[in-house]
XYZ file of C-alpha atoms in Angstrom:
83
model
C 120.291 133.377 137.308
C 122.095 134.777 134.313
C 120.453 136.121 131.178
C 121.999 134.676 127.992
C 121.303 134.848 124.270
C 120.766 131.981 121.809
C 119.355 131.847 118.301
C 116.186 130.340 116.861
C 115.865 130.583 113.079
C 118.569 133.277 113.077
C 116.642 135.412 115.626
C 118.370 136.307 118.871
C 116.367 135.008 121.828
C 117.042 135.969 125.418
C 116.687 133.306 128.080
C 117.788 132.457 131.578
C 120.726 130.067 131.555
C 119.488 126.608 132.581
C 115.768 127.199 132.003
C 114.028 124.956 129.443
C 114.429 126.106 125.840
C 110.638 125.756 125.355
C 109.995 128.236 128.192
C 112.376 130.836 126.753
C 110.889 130.450 123.271
C 107.324 130.700 124.551
C 108.174 133.845 126.498
C 109.552 135.271 123.222
C 106.197 134.508 121.556
C 107.407 131.439 119.657
C 105.106 128.440 119.992
C 105.712 126.644 116.679
C 108.880 124.595 117.090
C 108.608 122.407 114.015
C 106.122 120.635 111.814
C 104.775 117.176 111.179
C 106.353 115.346 108.265
C 102.981 113.724 107.585
C 100.657 116.693 107.118
C 102.846 119.782 107.678
C 100.863 120.817 110.772
C 102.776 122.856 113.356
C 104.233 121.170 116.412
C 105.173 122.736 119.736
C 105.501 122.089 123.440
C 102.447 120.245 124.748
C 103.169 118.244 127.897
C 106.314 120.097 129.065
C 107.789 116.898 130.511
C 109.240 115.071 127.492
C 106.508 112.471 127.098
C 104.651 113.688 123.997
C 107.783 114.372 121.891
C 105.997 117.263 120.139
C 108.679 119.802 121.079
C 111.604 118.169 119.307
C 114.072 120.685 117.924
C 117.668 120.597 116.798
C 120.130 122.210 119.173
C 123.511 122.757 117.563
C 122.495 120.060 115.064
C 121.433 117.380 117.574
C 117.805 116.389 118.148
C 116.555 117.417 121.604
C 113.322 118.027 123.491
C 112.865 121.779 123.959
C 110.951 121.209 127.206
C 113.914 119.416 128.798
C 116.976 120.986 127.155
C 118.527 123.809 129.159
C 119.216 127.207 127.638
C 122.942 127.703 127.136
C 124.746 130.765 125.826
C 125.205 131.011 122.048
C 123.439 127.768 121.177
C 121.612 127.481 117.860
C 118.087 126.070 117.883
C 116.291 125.105 114.669
C 112.955 123.392 113.970
C 112.746 119.631 113.670
C 110.601 118.197 110.869
C 108.976 114.975 112.061
C 108.712 112.119 109.598
């Protein structure tokens, strides 16, 4: 297992290559991954298996589920605003 760095909102986050992005972010103390487009409430990982769709983020510009997407070196993760 190799430790790698990626960014979330311009902050360097350390993770283990291949682990779920949601796990690395949670370990770094980040639980709010985006917000609802309806009422601006925070959204984050809930089911950790891709069913609830609450952990959607953008990884290098593409929409992904943080609970299923693997950590890769130098990737850029940003919040996803649900509409």
